[in-house]
């Protein structure tokens, strides 16, 4: 599924965003500039800034003013910087070697550089948000940043817990991923001057979209293609991260099979073990279950924006749901 047509209503915003992103990455430090060049070399999907712009457009269009404010651009840059900072830190935690189809910063340089570049981006995002002079925007985004730190910490705490239940998993992904989706959509609505009800609808949309996104992300770690995702396969399990398809599989297994699977998980984990677990998971519906749960969150997201008047922004926000669930990268 192609993302470009979905982003077309905010194409100009995103082009300006790309320019501003580069401007904001310049610094006196030669090392920061080098790492920044590496990062912009393979940009991400820009989903979070797109959500800021689309949510803004959806609300502003209903009020017949579509001109974006400078504060809006700052918020879009801030959420992208925060997202990139989390990935730089996450790749250190996960000891990842690839990110976005190229060597990760921790692998190309080292952990120290990756953490410090993440700190630089986090600090930059703070400045950008302060410049908006909007305590509401600052509060919305900073709350999400706290939550995603909590989510990552809970994930570390729950790693290797083969008995993790679905609610705990949902809470973790809500914090570590959906929180920034939620804040991006809410911030777009806030920047447009939309009323509380519209802000709340977009918050809920972002929350459900974020859940669908992370469930799909976790599924791709099992059934994706490395060339497309730009990340390794089976990395979650190697780190002891139990995600939804496996939670379902373990829950639905008889005690003997569960014991066998747990033994595979506990031992030093290799490719053969991964294939064996995957084949078992495919046999007992773990993949379909996770797909179904992602679709349910997708349907909830769609309901959240149904009362907005029809517009190209609304159409894009609707199509984004399908993209997030059906993506292969
Ligand atoms: C990627 O998940 C990681 C996150 C969505 C959150 C990471 C959060 C932190 C490292 C803590 C807070 C950091 C800052 C800078 C405030 P994943 O590992 O499932 O995705 P992946 O497969 O792309 O690695
Ligand atoms: Mg990771």
mmCIF file of C-alpha atoms and ligand atoms in Angstrom:
data_model
loop_
_atom_site.group_PDB
_atom_site.id
_atom_site.type_symbol
_atom_site.label_atom_id
_atom_site.label_comp_id
_atom_site.label_asym_id
_atom_site.label_seq_id
_atom_site.Cartn_x
_atom_site.Cartn_y
_atom_site.Cartn_z
ATOM 1 C CA UNK A 1 0.000 0.000 0.000
ATOM 2 C CA UNK A 2 1.366 3.371 -1.047
ATOM 3 C CA UNK A 3 1.566 6.116 1.591
ATOM 4 C CA UNK A 4 2.103 9.024 -0.857
ATOM 5 C CA UNK A 5 -1.528 9.418 -2.006
ATOM 6 C CA UNK A 6 -2.656 9.341 1.632
ATOM 7 C CA UNK A 7 -0.259 12.157 2.478
ATOM 8 C CA UNK A 8 -1.131 14.263 -0.575
ATOM 9 C CA UNK A 9 -3.350 16.810 1.279
ATOM 10 C CA UNK A 10 -0.348 17.699 3.454
ATOM 11 C CA UNK A 11 2.349 17.280 0.805
ATOM 12 C CA UNK A 12 3.390 20.948 0.970
ATOM 13 C CA UNK A 13 3.488 20.879 4.765
ATOM 14 C CA UNK A 14 5.717 17.800 4.642
ATOM 15 C CA UNK A 15 8.055 19.377 2.066
ATOM 16 C CA UNK A 16 8.520 22.390 4.345
ATOM 17 C CA UNK A 17 8.849 19.990 7.272
ATOM 18 C CA UNK A 18 11.776 18.237 5.516
ATOM 19 C CA UNK A 19 13.529 21.578 5.034
ATOM 20 C CA UNK A 20 12.993 22.684 8.623
ATOM 21 C CA UNK A 21 14.106 19.294 9.886
ATOM 22 C CA UNK A 22 17.482 19.693 8.211
ATOM 23 C CA UNK A 23 17.773 23.295 9.473
ATOM 24 C CA UNK A 24 17.094 22.142 13.009
ATOM 25 C CA UNK A 25 19.698 19.418 12.811
ATOM 26 C CA UNK A 26 22.596 21.735 12.131
ATOM 27 C CA UNK A 27 24.913 22.299 15.077
ATOM 28 C CA UNK A 28 28.453 23.305 15.987
ATOM 29 C CA UNK A 29 29.288 19.725 16.785
ATOM 30 C CA UNK A 30 30.847 17.900 13.835
ATOM 31 C CA UNK A 31 29.742 14.558 15.293
ATOM 32 C CA UNK A 32 26.122 15.666 15.663
ATOM 33 C CA UNK A 33 26.199 16.857 12.048
ATOM 34 C CA UNK A 34 27.607 13.509 10.879
ATOM 35 C CA UNK A 35 24.985 11.486 12.757
ATOM 36 C CA UNK A 36 22.272 13.873 11.573
ATOM 37 C CA UNK A 37 23.340 13.285 7.954
ATOM 38 C CA UNK A 38 23.147 9.548 8.559
ATOM 39 C CA UNK A 39 19.628 9.911 9.995
ATOM 40 C CA UNK A 40 18.226 12.081 7.208
ATOM 41 C CA UNK A 41 19.804 9.766 4.642
ATOM 42 C CA UNK A 42 16.996 7.269 5.321
ATOM 43 C CA UNK A 43 14.056 9.178 6.600
ATOM 44 C CA UNK A 44 11.175 7.351 8.227
ATOM 45 C CA UNK A 45 7.552 7.295 7.151
ATOM 46 C CA UNK A 46 6.897 10.686 8.826
ATOM 47 C CA UNK A 47 3.620 9.279 10.156
ATOM 48 C CA UNK A 48 3.538 11.353 13.332
ATOM 49 C CA UNK A 49 4.122 14.753 11.664
ATOM 50 C CA UNK A 50 1.610 13.731 8.995
ATOM 51 C CA UNK A 51 -0.910 13.033 11.749
ATOM 52 C CA UNK A 52 -0.277 16.476 13.251
ATOM 53 C CA UNK A 53 -0.920 18.107 9.851
ATOM 54 C CA UNK A 54 -3.895 15.938 8.901
ATOM 55 C CA UNK A 55 -5.590 16.417 12.284
ATOM 56 C CA UNK A 56 -5.014 20.147 12.002
ATOM 57 C CA UNK A 57 -6.431 20.116 8.474
ATOM 58 C CA UNK A 58 -9.471 18.107 9.518
ATOM 59 C CA UNK A 59 -10.366 20.590 12.266
ATOM 60 C CA UNK A 60 -9.304 23.773 10.447
ATOM 61 C CA UNK A 61 -11.175 22.773 7.304
ATOM 62 C CA UNK A 62 -14.429 22.525 9.276
ATOM 63 C CA UNK A 63 -13.799 26.118 10.395
ATOM 64 C CA UNK A 64 -12.758 27.261 6.903
ATOM 65 C CA UNK A 65 -9.209 28.243 7.729
ATOM 66 C CA UNK A 66 -6.534 25.928 6.435
ATOM 67 C CA UNK A 67 -3.392 28.063 6.764
ATOM 68 C CA UNK A 68 -0.984 26.302 9.127
ATOM 69 C CA UNK A 69 0.610 28.300 11.934
ATOM 70 C CA UNK A 70 4.354 28.300 12.775
ATOM 71 C CA UNK A 71 3.465 26.535 16.041
ATOM 72 C CA UNK A 72 2.075 23.639 14.015
ATOM 73 C CA UNK A 73 5.406 23.098 12.245
ATOM 74 C CA UNK A 74 7.245 23.190 15.572
ATOM 75 C CA UNK A 75 4.944 20.504 16.971
ATOM 76 C CA UNK A 76 5.410 18.307 13.890
ATOM 77 C CA UNK A 77 9.206 18.635 14.200
ATOM 78 C CA UNK A 78 9.075 17.998 17.939
ATOM 79 C CA UNK A 79 7.105 14.737 17.612
ATOM 80 C CA UNK A 80 9.433 13.488 14.883
ATOM 81 C CA UNK A 81 12.499 14.371 16.999
ATOM 82 C CA UNK A 82 11.026 12.638 20.035
ATOM 83 C CA UNK A 83 10.199 9.579 17.937
ATOM 84 C CA UNK A 84 13.726 9.465 16.474
ATOM 85 C CA UNK A 85 15.210 9.931 19.952
ATOM 86 C CA UNK A 86 13.243 6.931 21.235
ATOM 87 C CA UNK A 87 14.501 4.811 18.326
ATOM 88 C CA UNK A 88 18.115 5.859 18.989
ATOM 89 C CA UNK A 89 17.691 4.820 22.618
ATOM 90 C CA UNK A 90 15.663 1.720 21.741
ATOM 91 C CA UNK A 91 18.357 0.456 19.366
ATOM 92 C CA UNK A 92 20.855 0.661 22.216
ATOM 93 C CA UNK A 93 18.490 -1.232 24.539
ATOM 94 C CA UNK A 94 17.766 -3.843 21.844
ATOM 95 C CA UNK A 95 21.383 -3.912 20.568
ATOM 96 C CA UNK A 96 19.949 -3.565 17.043
ATOM 97 C CA UNK A 97 22.278 -3.466 14.079
ATOM 98 C CA UNK A 98 19.839 -2.164 11.481
ATOM 99 C CA UNK A 99 17.273 0.600 11.423
ATOM 100 C CA UNK A 100 15.337 1.894 8.421
ATOM 101 C CA UNK A 101 17.279 -0.408 6.123
ATOM 102 C CA UNK A 102 20.688 0.933 7.065
ATOM 103 C CA UNK A 103 23.196 0.343 9.814
ATOM 104 C CA UNK A 104 21.910 1.716 13.130
ATOM 105 C CA UNK A 105 23.714 4.602 14.862
ATOM 106 C CA UNK A 106 24.731 2.419 17.826
ATOM 107 C CA UNK A 107 26.302 -0.071 15.423
ATOM 108 C CA UNK A 108 27.917 2.446 13.050
ATOM 109 C CA UNK A 109 29.295 4.575 15.899
ATOM 110 C CA UNK A 110 28.575 3.240 19.399
ATOM 111 C CA UNK A 111 25.995 3.219 22.209
ATOM 112 C CA UNK A 112 27.265 6.477 23.649
ATOM 113 C CA UNK A 113 26.792 8.374 20.386
ATOM 114 C CA UNK A 114 23.323 6.884 19.892
ATOM 115 C CA UNK A 115 22.174 7.852 23.404
ATOM 116 C CA UNK A 116 23.658 11.348 23.184
ATOM 117 C CA UNK A 117 22.165 11.985 19.741
ATOM 118 C CA UNK A 118 18.810 10.927 21.208
ATOM 119 C CA UNK A 119 19.348 13.405 24.047
ATOM 120 C CA UNK A 120 20.182 16.147 21.539
ATOM 121 C CA UNK A 121 16.936 15.495 19.636
ATOM 122 C CA UNK A 122 14.945 15.394 22.854
ATOM 123 C CA UNK A 123 16.436 18.734 23.923
ATOM 124 C CA UNK A 124 15.680 20.193 20.486
ATOM 125 C CA UNK A 125 12.071 19.077 20.733
ATOM 126 C CA UNK A 126 11.770 20.833 24.070
ATOM 127 C CA UNK A 127 13.004 24.091 22.557
ATOM 128 C CA UNK A 128 10.645 23.786 19.603
ATOM 129 C CA UNK A 129 7.693 23.252 21.931
ATOM 130 C CA UNK A 130 8.654 26.161 24.204
ATOM 131 C CA UNK A 131 8.777 28.384 21.106
ATOM 132 C CA UNK A 132 5.107 27.610 20.420
ATOM 133 C CA UNK A 133 4.309 29.587 23.617
ATOM 134 C CA UNK A 134 1.440 27.178 24.142
ATOM 135 C CA UNK A 135 1.363 25.473 27.545
ATOM 136 C CA UNK A 136 -1.325 23.142 26.170
ATOM 137 C CA UNK A 137 0.878 21.911 23.332
ATOM 138 C CA UNK A 138 3.847 21.568 25.666
ATOM 139 C CA UNK A 139 1.714 19.654 28.141
ATOM 140 C CA UNK A 140 0.190 17.342 25.504
ATOM 141 C CA UNK A 141 3.527 16.301 24.032
ATOM 142 C CA UNK A 142 5.452 16.132 27.304
ATOM 143 C CA UNK A 143 2.810 13.838 28.842
ATOM 144 C CA UNK A 144 3.241 11.458 25.932
ATOM 145 C CA UNK A 145 7.036 11.551 26.356
ATOM 146 C CA UNK A 146 6.659 10.549 30.011
ATOM 147 C CA UNK A 147 4.301 7.726 29.007
ATOM 148 C CA UNK A 148 6.566 6.318 26.363
ATOM 149 C CA UNK A 149 9.424 6.171 28.846
ATOM 150 C CA UNK A 150 7.124 4.332 31.261
ATOM 151 C CA UNK A 151 6.049 1.966 28.465
ATOM 152 C CA UNK A 152 9.624 1.100 27.557
ATOM 153 C CA UNK A 153 10.498 0.527 31.207
ATOM 154 C CA UNK A 154 7.478 -1.782 31.679
ATOM 155 C CA UNK A 155 8.509 -3.691 28.575
ATOM 156 C CA UNK A 156 11.977 -4.221 30.051
ATOM 157 C CA UNK A 157 10.367 -5.337 33.309
ATOM 158 C CA UNK A 158 8.067 -7.814 31.565
ATOM 159 C CA UNK A 159 10.718 -9.275 29.266
ATOM 160 C CA UNK A 160 11.050 -13.064 29.527
ATOM 161 C CA UNK A 161 7.739 -13.246 31.373
ATOM 162 C CA UNK A 162 6.106 -16.009 29.304
ATOM 163 C CA UNK A 163 2.911 -15.599 31.347
ATOM 164 C CA UNK A 164 2.385 -11.952 30.395
ATOM 165 C CA UNK A 165 -1.321 -11.347 29.785
ATOM 166 C CA UNK A 166 -2.977 -9.418 27.014
ATOM 167 C CA UNK A 167 -3.964 -6.441 29.192
ATOM 168 C CA UNK A 168 -0.381 -5.922 30.340
ATOM 169 C CA UNK A 169 0.772 -6.104 26.707
ATOM 170 C CA UNK A 170 -1.904 -3.579 25.665
ATOM 171 C CA UNK A 171 -0.887 -1.201 28.465
ATOM 172 C CA UNK A 172 2.766 -1.390 27.376
ATOM 173 C CA UNK A 173 2.061 -0.663 23.710
ATOM 174 C CA UNK A 174 -0.442 2.032 24.643
ATOM 175 C CA UNK A 175 2.311 3.798 26.614
ATOM 176 C CA UNK A 176 5.315 3.156 24.409
ATOM 177 C CA UNK A 177 3.681 3.758 21.022
ATOM 178 C CA UNK A 178 0.071 4.921 21.079
ATOM 179 C CA UNK A 179 0.871 7.802 23.458
ATOM 180 C CA UNK A 180 2.815 9.727 20.789
ATOM 181 C CA UNK A 181 0.200 8.969 18.098
ATOM 182 C CA UNK A 182 -2.465 10.258 20.506
ATOM 183 C CA UNK A 183 -0.517 13.407 21.311
ATOM 184 C CA UNK A 184 0.271 14.106 17.628
ATOM 185 C CA UNK A 185 -3.400 14.030 16.663
ATOM 186 C CA UNK A 186 -4.538 15.959 19.718
ATOM 187 C CA UNK A 187 -1.843 18.598 19.176
ATOM 188 C CA UNK A 188 -2.967 19.105 15.561
ATOM 189 C CA UNK A 189 -6.496 19.725 16.824
ATOM 190 C CA UNK A 190 -5.294 22.046 19.612
ATOM 191 C CA UNK A 191 -3.166 24.095 17.174
ATOM 192 C CA UNK A 192 -6.212 24.583 14.945
ATOM 193 C CA UNK A 193 -8.206 26.057 17.824
ATOM 194 C CA UNK A 194 -10.720 23.202 17.673
ATOM 195 C CA UNK A 195 -13.129 22.739 20.570
ATOM 196 C CA UNK A 196 -12.588 20.212 23.363
ATOM 197 C CA UNK A 197 -14.887 17.614 21.747
ATOM 198 C CA UNK A 198 -12.921 17.655 18.488
ATOM 199 C CA UNK A 199 -9.633 17.444 20.402
ATOM 200 C CA UNK A 200 -10.973 14.443 22.312
ATOM 201 C CA UNK A 201 -12.152 12.696 19.116
ATOM 202 C CA UNK A 202 -8.703 13.073 17.576
ATOM 203 C CA UNK A 203 -7.009 11.919 20.777
ATOM 204 C CA UNK A 204 -9.097 8.739 20.659
ATOM 205 C CA UNK A 205 -8.416 8.298 16.953
ATOM 206 C CA UNK A 206 -4.657 8.557 17.598
ATOM 207 C CA UNK A 207 -4.849 6.151 20.525
ATOM 208 C CA UNK A 208 -6.631 3.456 18.492
ATOM 209 C CA UNK A 209 -4.450 4.006 15.436
ATOM 210 C CA UNK A 210 -1.336 3.716 17.610
ATOM 211 C CA UNK A 211 -2.542 0.403 19.066
ATOM 212 C CA UNK A 212 -3.239 -0.964 15.570
ATOM 213 C CA UNK A 213 0.197 0.278 14.462
ATOM 214 C CA UNK A 214 2.158 -1.447 17.242
ATOM 215 C CA UNK A 215 0.229 -4.742 16.994
ATOM 216 C CA UNK A 216 1.069 -4.756 13.274
ATOM 217 C CA UNK A 217 4.685 -3.816 14.034
ATOM 218 C CA UNK A 218 4.922 -6.759 16.422
ATOM 219 C CA UNK A 219 3.349 -9.059 13.827
ATOM 220 C CA UNK A 220 5.882 -7.935 11.220
ATOM 221 C CA UNK A 221 8.628 -9.030 13.600
ATOM 222 C CA UNK A 222 7.251 -12.561 13.076
ATOM 223 C CA UNK A 223 6.012 -12.600 9.524
ATOM 224 C CA UNK A 224 7.596 -9.559 7.839
ATOM 225 C CA UNK A 225 10.349 -9.434 5.237
ATOM 226 C CA UNK A 226 13.590 -7.911 6.453
ATOM 227 C CA UNK A 227 14.210 -6.158 3.104
ATOM 228 C CA UNK A 228 10.896 -4.342 3.466
ATOM 229 C CA UNK A 229 10.749 -3.613 7.207
ATOM 230 C CA UNK A 230 14.385 -2.473 7.252
ATOM 231 C CA UNK A 231 14.804 -4.280 10.591
ATOM 232 C CA UNK A 232 15.765 -7.773 11.689
ATOM 233 C CA UNK A 233 13.207 -10.583 12.003
ATOM 234 C CA UNK A 234 12.531 -12.358 15.306
ATOM 235 C CA UNK A 235 14.311 -9.627 17.256
ATOM 236 C CA UNK A 236 11.492 -9.256 19.781
ATOM 237 C CA UNK A 237 11.785 -12.863 20.855
ATOM 238 C CA UNK A 238 15.566 -12.708 21.007
ATOM 239 C CA UNK A 239 15.125 -9.883 23.521
ATOM 240 C CA UNK A 240 12.513 -11.879 25.443
ATOM 241 C CA UNK A 241 9.669 -9.610 24.281
ATOM 242 C CA UNK A 242 6.388 -11.523 24.200
ATOM 243 C CA UNK A 243 3.961 -9.898 21.798
ATOM 244 C CA UNK A 244 0.308 -10.508 20.938
ATOM 245 C CA UNK A 245 0.517 -13.466 18.502
ATOM 246 C CA UNK A 246 2.664 -15.399 20.991
ATOM 247 C CA UNK A 247 0.512 -14.376 23.972
ATOM 248 C CA UNK A 248 -2.477 -15.854 22.113
ATOM 249 C CA UNK A 249 -0.570 -18.978 21.126
ATOM 250 C CA UNK A 250 0.663 -19.667 24.663
ATOM 251 C CA UNK A 251 -2.776 -18.968 26.138
ATOM 252 C CA UNK A 252 -4.534 -21.307 23.711
ATOM 253 C CA UNK A 253 -2.025 -24.163 24.024
ATOM 254 C CA UNK A 254 -2.652 -27.271 26.110
ATOM 255 C CA UNK A 255 -0.299 -27.584 29.124
ATOM 256 C CA UNK A 256 2.028 -30.052 27.352
ATOM 257 C CA UNK A 257 2.462 -27.849 24.277
ATOM 258 C CA UNK A 258 2.852 -24.760 26.435
ATOM 259 C CA UNK A 259 5.641 -26.480 28.345
ATOM 260 C CA UNK A 260 7.341 -27.452 25.088
ATOM 261 C CA UNK A 261 7.080 -23.894 23.758
ATOM 262 C CA UNK A 262 8.330 -22.389 27.010
ATOM 263 C CA UNK A 263 11.320 -24.713 26.937
ATOM 264 C CA UNK A 264 12.134 -23.502 23.400
ATOM 265 C CA UNK A 265 11.812 -19.903 24.594
ATOM 266 C CA UNK A 266 13.955 -20.377 27.648
ATOM 267 C CA UNK A 267 16.869 -22.014 25.908
ATOM 268 C CA UNK A 268 19.397 -20.099 23.879
ATOM 269 C CA UNK A 269 17.200 -19.146 21.067
ATOM 270 C CA UNK A 270 18.134 -19.957 17.433
ATOM 271 C CA UNK A 271 16.596 -19.747 13.951
ATOM 272 C CA UNK A 272 15.249 -23.323 14.132
ATOM 273 C CA UNK A 273 13.433 -22.533 17.398
ATOM 274 C CA UNK A 274 11.972 -19.384 15.832
ATOM 275 C CA UNK A 275 10.688 -21.351 12.808
ATOM 276 C CA UNK A 276 9.219 -24.006 15.072
ATOM 277 C CA UNK A 277 7.402 -21.486 17.267
ATOM 278 C CA UNK A 278 6.207 -19.563 14.196
ATOM 279 C CA UNK A 279 4.853 -22.680 12.566
ATOM 280 C CA UNK A 280 3.018 -23.564 15.767
ATOM 281 C CA UNK A 281 1.673 -20.022 16.012
ATOM 282 C CA UNK A 282 0.401 -20.167 12.434
ATOM 283 C CA UNK A 283 -1.262 -23.485 13.240
ATOM 284 C CA UNK A 284 -3.171 -22.214 16.258
ATOM 285 C CA UNK A 285 -4.302 -18.886 14.835
ATOM 286 C CA UNK A 286 -1.945 -16.511 16.679
ATOM 287 C CA UNK A 287 -1.233 -14.475 13.547
ATOM 288 C CA UNK A 288 -4.929 -14.147 12.593
ATOM 289 C CA UNK A 289 -5.816 -13.261 16.179
ATOM 290 C CA UNK A 290 -3.347 -10.362 16.242
ATOM 291 C CA UNK A 291 -4.517 -9.213 12.794
ATOM 292 C CA UNK A 292 -8.110 -9.259 14.029
ATOM 293 C CA UNK A 293 -7.242 -7.228 17.127
ATOM 294 C CA UNK A 294 -5.386 -4.666 14.975
ATOM 295 C CA UNK A 295 -8.469 -4.410 12.733
ATOM 296 C CA UNK A 296 -10.739 -3.894 15.748
ATOM 297 C CA UNK A 297 -8.592 -0.960 16.908
ATOM 298 C CA UNK A 298 -8.675 0.293 13.316
ATOM 299 C CA UNK A 299 -12.482 0.227 13.272
ATOM 300 C CA UNK A 300 -12.581 2.111 16.578
ATOM 301 C CA UNK A 301 -10.241 4.748 15.114
ATOM 302 C CA UNK A 302 -12.579 5.140 12.152
ATOM 303 C CA UNK A 303 -15.590 5.665 14.447
ATOM 304 C CA UNK A 304 -13.746 8.432 16.298
ATOM 305 C CA UNK A 305 -13.633 10.697 13.254
ATOM 306 C CA UNK A 306 -16.933 9.702 11.646
ATOM 307 C CA UNK A 307 -18.776 12.841 12.812
ATOM 308 C CA UNK A 308 -16.347 15.277 11.127
ATOM 309 C CA UNK A 309 -17.547 16.712 7.847
ATOM 310 C CA UNK A 310 -16.200 15.002 4.738
ATOM 311 C CA UNK A 311 -12.915 16.406 3.476
ATOM 312 C CA UNK A 312 -9.674 15.201 1.887
ATOM 313 C CA UNK A 313 -8.112 15.285 5.375
ATOM 314 C CA UNK A 314 -10.799 12.983 6.708
ATOM 315 C CA UNK A 315 -10.331 10.643 3.758
ATOM 316 C CA UNK A 316 -6.580 10.508 4.422
ATOM 317 C CA UNK A 317 -7.038 9.849 8.135
ATOM 318 C CA UNK A 318 -9.418 7.016 7.197
ATOM 319 C CA UNK A 319 -6.990 5.579 4.628
ATOM 320 C CA UNK A 320 -4.138 5.823 7.114
ATOM 321 C CA UNK A 321 -5.892 3.164 9.196
ATOM 322 C CA UNK A 322 -5.790 0.687 6.294
ATOM 323 C CA UNK A 323 -2.159 1.584 5.632
ATOM 324 C CA UNK A 324 -1.143 1.010 9.244
ATOM 325 C CA UNK A 325 -2.854 -2.390 9.409
ATOM 326 C CA UNK A 326 -1.892 -3.714 5.966
ATOM 327 C CA UNK A 327 1.628 -2.319 5.698
ATOM 328 C CA UNK A 328 4.592 -4.596 5.093
ATOM 329 C CA UNK A 329 7.222 -2.090 6.280
HETATM 330 C C1 LIG B 1 10.229 0.985 19.540
HETATM 331 O O1 LIG B 1 9.539 -0.180 19.811
HETATM 332 C C2 LIG B 1 10.337 1.817 20.793
HETATM 333 C C3 LIG B 1 9.403 2.668 21.261
HETATM 334 C C4 LIG B 1 8.151 2.902 20.525
HETATM 335 C C5 LIG B 1 9.580 3.425 22.533
HETATM 336 C C6 LIG B 1 10.992 3.583 22.985
HETATM 337 C C7 LIG B 1 11.098 4.388 24.233
HETATM 338 C C8 LIG B 1 12.255 4.593 24.904
HETATM 339 C C9 LIG B 1 13.560 4.056 24.423
HETATM 340 C C10 LIG B 1 12.275 5.335 26.197
HETATM 341 C C11 LIG B 1 12.129 6.813 26.132
HETATM 342 C C12 LIG B 1 13.087 7.540 25.314
HETATM 343 C C13 LIG B 1 13.073 8.905 25.149
HETATM 344 C C14 LIG B 1 14.054 9.529 24.247
HETATM 345 C C15 LIG B 1 12.097 9.794 25.837
HETATM 346 P P1 LIG B 1 9.982 -1.577 19.210
HETATM 347 O O2 LIG B 1 11.284 -1.990 19.814
HETATM 348 O O3 LIG B 1 8.839 -2.508 19.354
HETATM 349 O O4 LIG B 1 10.138 -1.219 17.683
HETATM 350 P P2 LIG B 1 11.265 -1.620 16.661
HETATM 351 O O5 LIG B 1 10.907 -2.988 16.211
HETATM 352 O O6 LIG B 1 11.128 -0.608 15.550
HETATM 353 O O7 LIG B 1 12.582 -1.547 17.360
HETATM 354 MG MG1 LIG B 2 13.238 -2.152 19.119
#
